[in-house]
Coordinates of C-alpha atoms in Angstrom, one line a residue:
X1 CA 45.3 2.3 38.9
X2 CA 43.4 5.5 39.0
X3 CA 39.7 6.1 38.2
X4 CA 38.4 9.1 36.6
X5 CA 35.7 11.0 38.6
X6 CA 33.2 13.1 36.8
X7 CA 32.4 16.4 38.5
X8 CA 28.7 17.5 38.8
X9 CA 29.4 20.5 36.7
X10 CA 30.8 18.3 33.9
X11 CA 27.7 16.1 34.0
X12 CA 25.4 19.2 33.8
X13 CA 27.5 20.6 30.9
X14 CA 27.2 17.3 29.0
X15 CA 23.5 17.1 29.5
X16 CA 23.1 20.7 28.4
X17 CA 25.0 20.0 25.1
X18 CA 22.9 16.9 24.5
X19 CA 19.7 18.9 24.8
X20 CA 21.1 21.8 22.8
X21 CA 21.6 19.4 19.9
X22 CA 18.0 18.1 20.3
X23 CA 16.4 21.5 20.4
X24 CA 16.4 22.1 16.6
X25 CA 14.4 18.8 16.2
X26 CA 11.7 19.7 18.7
X27 CA 9.5 21.7 16.3
X28 CA 9.4 18.8 13.9
X29 CA 8.7 16.4 16.8
X30 CA 5.9 18.6 18.2
X31 CA 4.4 18.9 14.7
X32 CA 4.4 15.2 14.2
X33 CA 2.8 14.5 17.6
X34 CA 0.0 17.1 16.9
X35 CA -0.7 15.8 13.4
X36 CA -0.5 12.1 14.0
X37 CA -0.7 11.1 17.6
X38 CA -3.3 13.5 19.0
X39 CA -5.9 12.5 16.3
X40 CA -5.3 8.8 17.0
X41 CA -5.7 9.3 20.8
X42 CA -8.9 11.2 20.2
X43 CA -10.1 8.4 17.8
X44 CA -9.2 5.8 20.4
X45 CA -11.2 7.6 23.1
X46 CA -14.2 8.0 20.9
X47 CA -14.1 4.3 20.0
X48 CA -15.2 3.5 23.6
X49 CA -18.0 6.1 23.5
X50 CA -21.6 5.3 22.4
X51 CA -22.0 8.4 20.2
X52 CA -24.5 8.7 17.3
X53 CA -25.3 12.2 16.1
X54 CA -28.8 11.1 15.2
X55 CA -29.4 10.6 19.0
X56 CA -27.6 13.6 20.6
X57 CA -29.0 13.0 24.0
X58 CA -27.8 9.3 24.1
X59 CA -24.0 9.8 24.5
X60 CA -22.0 7.8 27.0
X61 CA -19.2 5.3 27.5
X62 CA -20.0 2.0 25.9
X63 CA -16.6 0.4 26.6
X64 CA -16.2 -2.4 24.1
X65 CA -19.7 -2.3 22.6
X66 CA -18.4 -0.5 19.5
X67 CA -15.7 -3.1 18.9
X68 CA -18.3 -5.9 19.4
X69 CA -20.5 -4.2 16.8
X70 CA -17.6 -4.0 14.4
X71 CA -16.9 -7.7 14.6
X72 CA -20.6 -8.8 14.6
X73 CA -22.1 -6.5 12.0
X74 CA -22.7 -8.4 8.8
X75 CA -21.9 -5.4 6.5
X76 CA -18.7 -4.7 8.3
X77 CA -17.6 -8.4 8.2
X78 CA -18.4 -8.4 4.4
X79 CA -16.3 -5.3 4.0
X80 CA -13.4 -7.0 5.8
X81 CA -13.6 -10.0 3.4
X82 CA -13.7 -7.6 0.4
X83 CA -10.7 -5.8 1.8
X84 CA -8.7 -9.1 2.2
X85 CA -9.7 -10.3 -1.2
X86 CA -8.9 -6.9 -2.8
X87 CA -5.6 -6.6 -1.0
X88 CA -4.4 -10.2 -1.8
X89 CA -5.5 -10.0 -5.4
X90 CA -4.0 -6.6 -6.2
X91 CA -0.7 -7.3 -4.3
X92 CA -0.1 -10.8 -5.9
X93 CA -0.9 -9.7 -9.5
X94 CA 1.0 -6.4 -9.3
X95 CA 3.9 -8.2 -7.7
X96 CA 4.1 -10.8 -10.5
X97 CA 3.7 -8.2 -13.2
X98 CA 6.2 -5.9 -11.5
X99 CA 8.7 -8.7 -11.3
X100 CA 8.3 -9.5 -15.0
X101 CA 8.7 -5.9 -16.0
X102 CA 11.7 -5.5 -13.7
X103 CA 13.4 -8.5 -15.3
X104 CA 12.8 -7.0 -18.7
X105 CA 14.1 -3.6 -17.8
X106 CA 17.2 -5.0 -16.1
X107 CA 18.5 -5.9 -19.6
X108 CA 20.5 -3.3 -21.6
X109 CA 18.8 -1.9 -24.6
X110 CA 18.5 1.4 -26.4
X111 CA 16.0 3.8 -24.8
X112 CA 15.9 1.9 -21.5
X113 CA 15.8 5.1 -19.5
X114 CA 12.8 6.4 -21.4
X115 CA 11.0 3.1 -21.0
X116 CA 11.6 3.1 -17.3
X117 CA 10.2 6.6 -17.0
X118 CA 7.1 5.6 -18.9
X119 CA 6.6 2.5 -16.8
X120 CA 6.8 4.5 -13.6
X121 CA 4.2 7.1 -14.8
X122 CA 1.0 5.3 -13.5
X123 CA 2.4 5.4 -10.0
X124 CA 2.9 9.2 -10.1
X125 CA -0.7 9.9 -11.1
X126 CA -3.0 11.1 -8.4
X127 CA -5.1 8.1 -7.2
X128 CA -8.5 9.8 -7.9
X129 CA -7.4 10.8 -11.4
X130 CA -6.2 7.3 -12.0
X131 CA -9.6 5.9 -10.9
X132 CA -11.4 8.4 -13.1
X133 CA -9.3 7.4 -16.1
X134 CA -10.3 3.8 -15.7
X135 CA -13.9 4.5 -15.0
X136 CA -14.5 6.9 -18.0
X137 CA -11.7 6.4 -20.5
X138 CA -11.3 2.6 -20.3
X139 CA -14.3 0.9 -18.7
X140 CA -17.1 3.2 -20.0
X141 CA -19.6 1.1 -22.0
X142 CA -20.2 3.8 -24.7
X143 CA -16.8 5.2 -25.4
X144 CA -14.4 3.3 -23.3
X145 CA -11.1 1.7 -24.6
X146 CA -12.1 -1.9 -23.8
X147 CA -15.4 -1.7 -25.8
X148 CA -13.7 0.3 -28.5
X149 CA -11.2 -2.5 -28.9
X150 CA -13.9 -5.1 -29.1
X151 CA -15.7 -3.1 -31.7
X152 CA -12.5 -2.8 -33.7
X153 CA -11.8 -6.6 -33.5
X154 CA -15.4 -7.4 -34.6
X155 CA -15.0 -4.9 -37.4
X156 CA -12.1 -6.9 -38.8
X157 CA -14.7 -9.6 -39.5
X158 CA -17.4 -7.2 -40.8
X159 CA -19.4 -7.6 -37.6
X160 CA -18.8 -4.2 -35.9
X161 CA -22.5 -3.7 -35.3
X162 CA -22.7 -6.9 -33.4
X163 CA -19.7 -6.2 -31.1
X164 CA -20.7 -6.6 -27.4
X165 CA -21.0 -3.3 -25.4
X166 CA -20.2 -4.5 -21.9
X167 CA -20.8 -2.3 -18.9
X168 CA -17.6 -3.5 -17.1
X169 CA -18.2 -1.7 -13.8
X170 CA -21.7 -3.3 -13.5
X171 CA -20.7 -6.7 -14.8
X172 CA -17.3 -7.0 -13.0
X173 CA -17.3 -4.3 -10.3
X174 CA -14.6 -5.8 -8.0
X175 CA -12.4 -6.7 -11.0
X176 CA -12.8 -3.2 -12.3
X177 CA -11.5 -1.7 -9.0
X178 CA -8.7 -4.3 -8.9
X179 CA -7.6 -3.5 -12.5
X180 CA -7.2 0.2 -11.7
X181 CA -5.2 -0.6 -8.5
X182 CA -3.0 -3.1 -10.3
X183 CA -2.3 -0.6 -13.1
X184 CA -1.3 2.0 -10.5
X185 CA 0.8 -0.3 -8.1
X186 CA 2.7 -2.5 -10.6
X187 CA 5.2 0.3 -11.1
X188 CA 5.8 0.5 -7.4
X189 CA 6.5 -3.2 -7.2
X190 CA 8.8 -2.8 -10.3
X191 CA 10.9 -0.1 -8.6
X192 CA 11.6 -2.1 -5.5
X193 CA 12.3 -5.3 -7.5
X194 CA 14.5 -3.5 -10.0
X195 CA 16.6 -2.1 -7.1
X196 CA 17.0 -5.7 -5.9
X197 CA 18.0 -6.9 -9.3
X198 CA 20.7 -4.3 -9.7
X199 CA 22.2 -5.5 -6.4
X200 CA 22.9 -9.0 -7.6
X201 CA 26.5 -10.3 -7.4
X202 CA 27.3 -10.2 -11.1
X203 CA 30.7 -11.8 -10.7
X204 CA 29.1 -14.9 -9.2
X205 CA 26.5 -15.0 -12.0
X206 CA 29.2 -14.8 -14.6
X207 CA 31.2 -17.6 -12.9
X208 CA 28.0 -19.8 -13.0
X209 CA 27.6 -19.1 -16.7
X210 CA 31.2 -20.1 -17.3
X211 CA 30.6 -23.3 -15.4
X212 CA 27.7 -24.1 -17.8
X213 CA 24.7 -23.0 -15.8
X214 CA 21.6 -22.2 -17.9
X215 CA 19.6 -19.0 -17.5
X216 CA 16.8 -21.0 -15.9
X217 CA 19.1 -22.5 -13.4
X218 CA 20.6 -19.1 -12.6
X219 CA 17.2 -17.6 -12.1
X220 CA 16.0 -20.4 -9.9
X221 CA 19.0 -21.0 -7.7
X222 CA 20.6 -17.5 -7.6
X223 CA 18.1 -14.7 -8.6
X224 CA 15.1 -15.9 -6.7
X225 CA 16.9 -16.5 -3.4
X226 CA 18.5 -13.1 -3.7
X227 CA 15.1 -11.5 -4.5
X228 CA 13.2 -13.2 -1.7
X229 CA 13.5 -10.3 0.8
X230 CA 12.8 -7.7 -1.9
X231 CA 9.6 -9.6 -2.9
X232 CA 8.6 -9.7 0.8
X233 CA 9.2 -6.0 1.2
X234 CA 7.2 -5.1 -1.9
X235 CA 4.3 -7.4 -0.8
X236 CA 4.2 -6.0 2.7
X237 CA 4.4 -2.4 1.6
X238 CA 1.7 -3.1 -1.0
X239 CA -0.5 -4.6 1.7
X240 CA -0.2 -1.5 3.9
X241 CA -1.3 0.8 1.1
X242 CA -4.0 -1.4 -0.5
X243 CA -5.6 -2.1 2.9
X244 CA -6.2 1.6 3.4
X245 CA -7.3 2.3 -0.2
X246 CA -10.4 4.4 -0.5
X247 CA -10.0 6.4 -3.7
X248 CA -10.6 3.7 -6.2
X249 CA -13.6 2.2 -4.5
X250 CA -15.2 5.6 -3.9
X251 CA -14.6 6.9 -7.5
X252 CA -15.3 3.8 -9.6
X253 CA -18.2 2.1 -7.7
X254 CA -19.1 4.3 -4.8
X255 CA -18.9 1.2 -2.6
X256 CA -21.8 -0.5 -4.5
X257 CA -22.2 -3.9 -6.1
X258 CA -20.3 -5.6 -3.2
X259 CA -17.1 -3.5 -3.5
X260 CA -17.3 -1.7 -0.2
X261 CA -14.0 -2.3 1.6
X262 CA -13.3 -1.5 5.3
X263 CA -12.1 2.1 4.7
X264 CA -15.2 2.9 2.6
X265 CA -17.5 1.3 5.3
X266 CA -15.8 3.5 7.9
X267 CA -16.6 6.5 5.7
X268 CA -20.2 5.4 5.4
X269 CA -20.5 4.8 9.1
X270 CA -19.0 8.1 10.0
X271 CA -20.4 10.5 7.4
X272 CA -23.7 8.9 6.5
X273 CA -24.8 6.9 9.5
X274 CA -23.2 9.5 11.8
X275 CA -22.2 6.7 14.2
X276 CA -18.9 8.2 15.4
X277 CA -18.2 5.6 18.0
X278 CA -18.5 2.6 15.7
X279 CA -16.6 4.3 12.9
X280 CA -13.7 5.2 15.3
X281 CA -13.6 1.5 16.5
X282 CA -13.4 0.3 13.0
X283 CA -10.6 2.8 12.3
X284 CA -8.6 1.6 15.3
X285 CA -8.9 -1.9 14.0
X286 CA -7.5 -0.8 10.6
X287 CA -4.6 1.0 12.3
X288 CA -3.7 -2.0 14.4
X289 CA -3.8 -4.2 11.4
X290 CA -1.6 -1.8 9.5
X291 CA 0.8 -1.6 12.4
X292 CA 1.2 -5.4 12.5
X293 CA 2.0 -5.4 8.8
X294 CA 4.4 -2.4 9.2
X295 CA 6.3 -4.4 11.9
X296 CA 7.0 -7.1 9.4
X297 CA 8.1 -4.4 6.9
X298 CA 10.6 -2.9 9.4
X299 CA 12.0 -6.4 10.1
X300 CA 12.4 -7.1 6.4
X301 CA 14.1 -3.7 5.8
X302 CA 16.5 -4.2 8.8
X303 CA 17.5 -7.6 7.5
X304 CA 18.2 -6.1 4.1
X305 CA 20.4 -3.4 5.6
X306 CA 22.3 -6.0 7.7
X307 CA 23.0 -8.0 4.6
X308 CA 24.2 -4.9 2.7
X309 CA 26.4 -4.1 5.6
X310 CA 28.1 -7.5 5.5
X311 CA 29.0 -7.2 1.8

């Protein structure tokens, strides 16, 4: 029995070929490091520094004082609660609505492609533009769609002059922000869930129908178990994006009336209070939370890919 011995020149040649294949990827890698990692490292360092631009002579390492201030400040804790409530509410409602729309669009009917395109449209709109549409075209107390609809309904009974003119943003500020976000993110949920529905084993479903299973039984015992991981993926991705949402809060309420979430509080701390250390600490907390959620997303995606590979 003979063993193959690799000469040093062969090893050097192999390593050189490996690096030659990696060289074309180096510019993209360097660009990603500069754009993403260096700013985060700078933020991480500043988060340990006591640095307020209003007191330029009082700058120094405060170690974990900024993090302690983040977790003990009443306004910051309130913004954390608002962020959790906003995220949970938007994700759950948009997930349910997206699932219902996906089930409807999974059926064959004339013009299904056009309807799908129309349903996706809200997700393609720039977030600031979407928030402006809701603030001025829909929720405005003078000429908004909601109050115009109420006036039309009251007019059917001859009471148009007595129709309520509700200032929706003032009366229901958090619900107004949530409505704009739900309208924007429901199509995102629908896309993921529709992809899951198209991957169902249709032959098994047809066999169940032949055996006498009802549509409710098929949905409960076959569709829902199949869609579980797609629902988890949509919820986790939605949580990542909604936790970081800034546009809707800034555009619709400017953080007032108890709608300031954590990203908006970071903005206020950095640009208005000029407390760079505390704002950086809060930003690091948001990044860590997003990374935790992203870890679950990657696990869900990997499990989906493994199941697809077994089929």
